[in-house]
Structures are given as structure tokens and as C-alpha cells.
Amino acid sequence: MKKPYIFCHMIVSIDGKIDGTHKALPERKSSADFFYNVAFGEDSHYDMQAWLSGRTTTDEAFTKYKEPDVDKSAAPVPEGDFIVETDLPKYYVSVDPSGKLAWDNNTLKYRDTKAHVIEVLTEKASNEYKAMLRKLNISYVIAGKDALDYEVLMEKLSDLFHIETLMLGGGAVLNWSFVQAGLCDEVSVVMAPFADGSASAASLFETKEGLSTDTPVSFDLDHVESKEDGTVWLRYKVKN
Ligand SMILES: NC(=O)c1ccc[n+]([C@@H]2O[C@H](COP(=O)([O-])OP(=O)(O)OC[C@H]3O[C@@H](n4cnc5c(N)ncnc54)[C@H](OP(=O)(O)O)[C@@H]3O)[C@@H](O)[C@H]2O)c1
């Protein structure tokens, strides 16, 4: 299968949580800056063209669980994908199988990084949702009928957008589904020296019924680096 090189890059607490009240601690900023620079900074370790996010992560960070502004009487859109030319250096690839996200723009900004949005839909997404994306000039690809077809997605990201290196950027459900599908090549964990003991906050990886199971996976340790502020950077190759 033709596919980009995929690394999962996440910042976690010392108990492996990717969310929780510890994120609000001002002292965590230097770990968060290191996390950003590894993937997005001027001298970044990775040279990626895109990062991939799950629907919940996008709703939390950008679209805020609003209702998409669709026109129920929109004319039928042409079959297939919709590709928009962009000058921006990065793509934000949003896995949104049913077409739920309330975009109002075809770009987003994460710190200093501006990216063009690509929506990853399945055939479940409605005509009116695709019409809204076209109106906003948001690229979309159809990958699968009812469930995400990983192979189709990998080929489209490679062939249509020339993505060679892709960051798997969370959340927990998206990350684990890609690891379980055998698509993740490397895991980069930035461990920030904080915790909050939350019993409900998501961990680095989580199963979701219908998307993934708890089949174990092994990793080879590739790199360990510690920083003066207590941040630890771990990189693993996935034993696929
Ligand atoms: N610390 C960090 O570095 C970091 C980074 C990113 C996110 N986060 C945190 O992660 C949390 C959200 O994570 P989450 O695990 O709840 O959700 P998520 O992975 O962001 O999104 C899950 C949803 O995405 C869609 N999806 C994901 N994988 C899919 C697949 N293989 N096939 C089809 N659909 C798929 C589904 O959408 P539908 O439900 O629409 O079907 C699924 O319910 C947030 O709290 C966020 O703050 C932390």
C-alpha cells in the first residue's frame, strides 16, 4: 500500500494522560513549547506536510461542537473528492466520517502554523454537508462507505496531496485505531512532569467499539532525551 510515513506525536502527563487539569499549570508551558517545536518549529525534528486529528479533537480545539451551517436545499454536488489548491505549507487532515464539524473557514492556525483543512469523509456524509465544504473551499476526500477505508485514505493523501510524512496528532481514539490498523510507524511521546490523577481524562491510546480493540502492540525504544525542566522525550518504532 502506498502511504506516508506516520509518526504519532503527543504530549502526556507522567501518568500518560493527554488531557486534564494539569494542562492549565503555567509551569507546563516549557514542555508544551518543546512539544510544538519538535513537530512545527523552525528547526523541527520532523519534516511533515500534514497532521491528522480525530473529530473530537477538532471539535474541542477549533469547531467547538457547533452545528454546521448547511443549506438543506443545496443542489446535488458532483460525485467524488473536492481538491482545493493552496499555498499554505501544511494540511490539517480532519477525520470526520459522518460530516459533523462546523467549519466556517478553509484554514486554521495552531500557534504560528497556518494550515489548509482537508476533511476525510465516508459516503455517510450528506450532500448538504459536502455542499457546505465546497462553498467554504475546504478540500474533502471520500474514504470508505460506512467506515473509514484506511487504504483509500493513505493513497489519496499520497497521490492527491503529495503527503510523504504525516503526524498522527490525536486524540486517543484516532491514535489507537491507526496503531491497530498497522499504519503508525513511530510514536513520539513528550512526557511533561505533571499529573492530576483524573480517572476520566483520555490516555495516549484508547479503544473505541467498532473502531479498534485491545489487541496488544509492541514498540522498540529508539531515543530517550531529558530536559532541564523535567520534560522527557521518548521515541519508539512500532513493531508492526
Ligand atoms: N495532549 C495531546 O497532545 C493531545 C492532542 C490531541 C488531542 N488531545 C485530547 O484528546 C481528546 C480527544 O480525544 P478522543 O480520543 O476523545 O477523540 P479523537 O480521537 O480526537 O476523535 C474520535 C472521533 O474521531 C473519529 N475517528 C477517529 N478515528 C477513526 C477511525 N479510525 N475511523 C473512523 N472514525 C474515526 C470518530 O468520529 P465520530 O464520532 O464523528 O464518528 C471518533 O469518535 C481531547 O480531550 C483533546 O484535548 C490531546
Coordinates of C-alpha atoms in Angstrom, one line a residue, residues 3-218:
K3 CA 1.3 5.5 2.4
P4 CA 3.0 8.5 4.1
Y5 CA 5.5 7.8 6.9
I6 CA 3.3 8.2 10.0
F7 CA 4.5 9.3 13.4
C8 CA 2.2 9.8 16.4
H9 CA 3.4 12.9 18.4
M10 CA 1.7 13.7 21.7
I11 CA 2.3 15.5 25.0
V12 CA 1.3 13.5 28.1
S13 CA 1.4 13.7 31.9
I14 CA 3.6 11.3 33.8
D15 CA 0.5 9.0 34.1
G16 CA 0.1 9.0 30.3
K17 CA -2.9 11.3 30.1
I18 CA -3.4 13.6 27.1
D19 CA -6.0 15.8 28.8
G20 CA -6.9 17.0 32.3
T21 CA -6.5 19.9 34.7
H22 CA -2.6 19.6 34.7
K23 CA -2.7 21.2 31.3
A24 CA -3.6 24.6 32.9
L25 CA -0.5 24.7 35.1
P26 CA 1.7 27.6 33.9
E27 CA 4.9 25.6 34.6
R28 CA 3.9 23.2 31.9
K29 CA 4.5 25.8 29.2
S30 CA 8.1 24.9 28.6
S31 CA 7.2 21.2 28.0
A32 CA 4.4 22.4 25.6
D33 CA 6.8 24.7 23.7
F34 CA 9.3 21.7 23.3
F35 CA 6.4 19.6 22.1
Y36 CA 5.4 22.2 19.5
N37 CA 9.0 22.8 18.3
V38 CA 9.7 19.1 17.7
A39 CA 7.0 18.9 15.0
F40 CA 6.1 22.5 14.0
G41 CA 9.1 24.7 14.9
E42 CA 11.7 26.2 12.5
D43 CA 14.2 23.6 13.4
S44 CA 11.7 20.8 13.8
H45 CA 12.9 17.2 14.2
Y46 CA 10.2 16.0 11.8
D47 CA 9.6 17.4 8.3
M48 CA 5.9 16.8 7.9
Q49 CA 3.4 18.1 5.4
A50 CA 0.3 17.4 7.4
W51 CA -1.2 16.4 10.7
L52 CA -4.2 14.3 11.3
S53 CA -6.8 14.8 14.0
G54 CA -9.9 12.9 15.2
R55 CA -13.4 14.6 15.1
T56 CA -13.5 15.1 18.9
T57 CA -10.1 16.8 19.0
T58 CA -11.1 19.2 16.2
D59 CA -14.4 20.0 17.9
E60 CA -12.6 20.8 21.2
A61 CA -9.8 22.8 19.6
F62 CA -11.5 24.6 16.6
T63 CA -15.2 24.0 15.8
K64 CA -16.4 23.9 19.4
Y65 CA -19.3 21.4 18.9
K66 CA -21.4 23.9 16.9
E67 CA -23.9 22.9 14.4
P68 CA -22.6 23.0 10.8
D69 CA -24.3 25.8 8.8
V70 CA -25.7 23.7 6.0
D71 CA -28.3 24.5 3.3
K72 CA -30.8 21.7 3.4
S73 CA -31.9 22.5 -0.2
A74 CA -28.4 22.6 -1.7
A75 CA -28.2 21.3 -5.2
P76 CA -26.6 17.8 -5.6
V77 CA -22.8 18.1 -5.6
P78 CA -20.6 16.2 -8.1
E79 CA -19.5 12.6 -7.0
G80 CA -16.1 12.1 -5.5
D81 CA -13.5 14.3 -3.9
F82 CA -13.0 18.0 -3.9
I83 CA -9.5 19.3 -4.0
V84 CA -8.6 22.9 -3.5
E85 CA -5.2 24.4 -4.5
T86 CA -3.3 26.1 -1.6
D87 CA -0.1 27.9 -1.0
L88 CA 0.0 27.0 2.7
P89 CA 2.9 24.8 3.8
K90 CA 0.8 22.4 5.8
Y91 CA -2.5 20.5 5.7
Y92 CA -4.8 19.8 8.7
V93 CA -6.4 16.4 7.9
S94 CA -9.6 16.0 9.8
V95 CA -11.1 12.6 10.3
D96 CA -14.9 13.3 10.3
P97 CA -16.6 10.2 8.8
S98 CA -20.2 11.5 9.1
G99 CA -19.5 15.1 8.3
K100 CA -20.3 16.8 11.7
L101 CA -17.8 19.5 12.1
A102 CA -19.0 23.2 11.9
W103 CA -16.2 24.7 9.8
D104 CA -16.5 28.4 8.9
N105 CA -13.2 28.7 7.1
N106 CA -10.8 26.6 5.0
T107 CA -7.7 27.4 7.1
L108 CA -6.8 27.2 10.7
K109 CA -4.0 28.4 12.9
Y110 CA -2.2 26.4 15.6
R111 CA 0.3 28.7 17.3
D112 CA 2.4 30.0 14.4
T113 CA 1.4 27.3 11.9
K114 CA -1.3 28.0 9.3
A115 CA -2.8 25.0 7.6
H116 CA -5.4 24.2 4.9
V117 CA -8.2 21.9 6.1
I118 CA -8.8 18.6 4.4
E119 CA -11.9 16.8 5.6
V120 CA -11.9 13.0 5.5
L121 CA -15.5 11.8 4.9
T122 CA -17.1 8.5 4.2
E123 CA -20.2 8.0 2.0
K124 CA -22.3 8.6 5.1
A125 CA -21.7 12.3 4.8
S126 CA -24.7 14.2 3.4
N127 CA -25.0 16.1 0.2
E128 CA -25.7 19.3 2.1
Y129 CA -22.6 18.9 4.3
K130 CA -20.4 18.4 1.2
A131 CA -22.1 21.5 -0.4
M132 CA -21.1 23.5 2.7
L133 CA -17.5 22.4 2.4
R134 CA -17.4 23.3 -1.3
K135 CA -18.9 26.7 -0.5
L136 CA -16.1 27.3 2.1
N137 CA -13.4 25.9 -0.3
I138 CA -12.5 23.2 2.1
S139 CA -10.9 20.1 0.4
Y140 CA -12.5 16.8 1.1
V141 CA -11.9 13.2 0.2
I142 CA -14.2 10.2 0.5
A143 CA -12.5 7.2 2.1
G144 CA -14.9 4.3 2.7
K145 CA -18.6 3.6 2.6
D146 CA -19.8 3.4 6.3
A147 CA -16.4 3.0 7.9
L148 CA -13.0 4.6 7.2
D149 CA -11.1 2.8 4.5
Y150 CA -7.5 3.3 5.6
E151 CA -6.0 2.1 2.3
V152 CA -8.0 4.5 0.2
L153 CA -7.2 7.4 2.6
M154 CA -3.5 6.6 2.5
E155 CA -3.5 6.5 -1.3
K156 CA -5.4 9.8 -1.6
L157 CA -3.2 11.6 0.9
S158 CA -0.1 10.4 -1.0
D159 CA -1.4 10.9 -4.6
L160 CA -3.7 13.9 -4.4
F161 CA -1.8 16.0 -1.8
H162 CA 1.8 14.5 -2.0
I163 CA 1.9 14.0 1.7
E164 CA 5.1 12.0 2.5
T165 CA 5.3 12.4 6.3
L166 CA 2.1 12.7 8.4
M167 CA 1.8 13.4 12.0
L168 CA -0.9 11.4 13.9
G169 CA -2.0 14.2 16.3
G170 CA -4.7 12.6 18.5
G171 CA -6.8 12.1 20.2
A172 CA -6.6 8.8 21.9
V173 CA -9.2 7.0 19.8
L174 CA -7.7 8.1 16.5
N175 CA -4.2 7.3 17.6
W176 CA -5.1 3.7 18.7
S177 CA -7.2 3.0 15.6
F178 CA -4.2 3.9 13.4
V179 CA -1.7 1.9 15.5
Q180 CA -4.1 -1.1 15.4
A181 CA -4.5 -0.8 11.7
G182 CA -0.7 -1.2 11.4
L183 CA -0.3 2.3 9.9
C184 CA 1.7 4.1 12.6
D185 CA 5.4 3.7 12.1
E186 CA 6.7 5.7 15.1
V187 CA 5.5 7.1 18.4
S188 CA 6.9 10.3 19.8
V189 CA 5.9 11.0 23.4
V190 CA 6.8 14.2 25.2
M191 CA 6.3 13.5 28.9
A192 CA 5.7 16.7 30.9
P193 CA 6.4 16.3 34.7
F194 CA 2.8 16.8 35.9
A195 CA -0.3 14.8 36.8
D196 CA -3.8 15.3 38.1
G197 CA -5.0 11.8 38.9
S198 CA -8.1 12.2 36.8
A199 CA -10.0 8.9 36.3
S200 CA -11.8 10.2 33.3
A201 CA -9.2 12.0 31.2
A202 CA -8.1 10.3 28.0
S203 CA -4.8 8.5 27.8
L204 CA -2.4 8.4 24.9
F205 CA -4.3 5.5 23.3
E206 CA -7.9 4.3 23.8
T207 CA -10.0 1.7 22.1
K208 CA -13.5 2.6 20.8
E209 CA -16.1 0.0 20.0
G210 CA -16.4 -0.6 16.3
L211 CA -13.1 1.2 15.6
S212 CA -10.4 -0.7 17.5
T213 CA -9.8 -3.5 20.0
D214 CA -7.3 -4.0 22.9
T215 CA -5.0 -6.3 20.9
P216 CA -1.5 -5.6 22.3
V217 CA 1.2 -4.0 20.3
S218 CA 5.0 -3.9 21.0

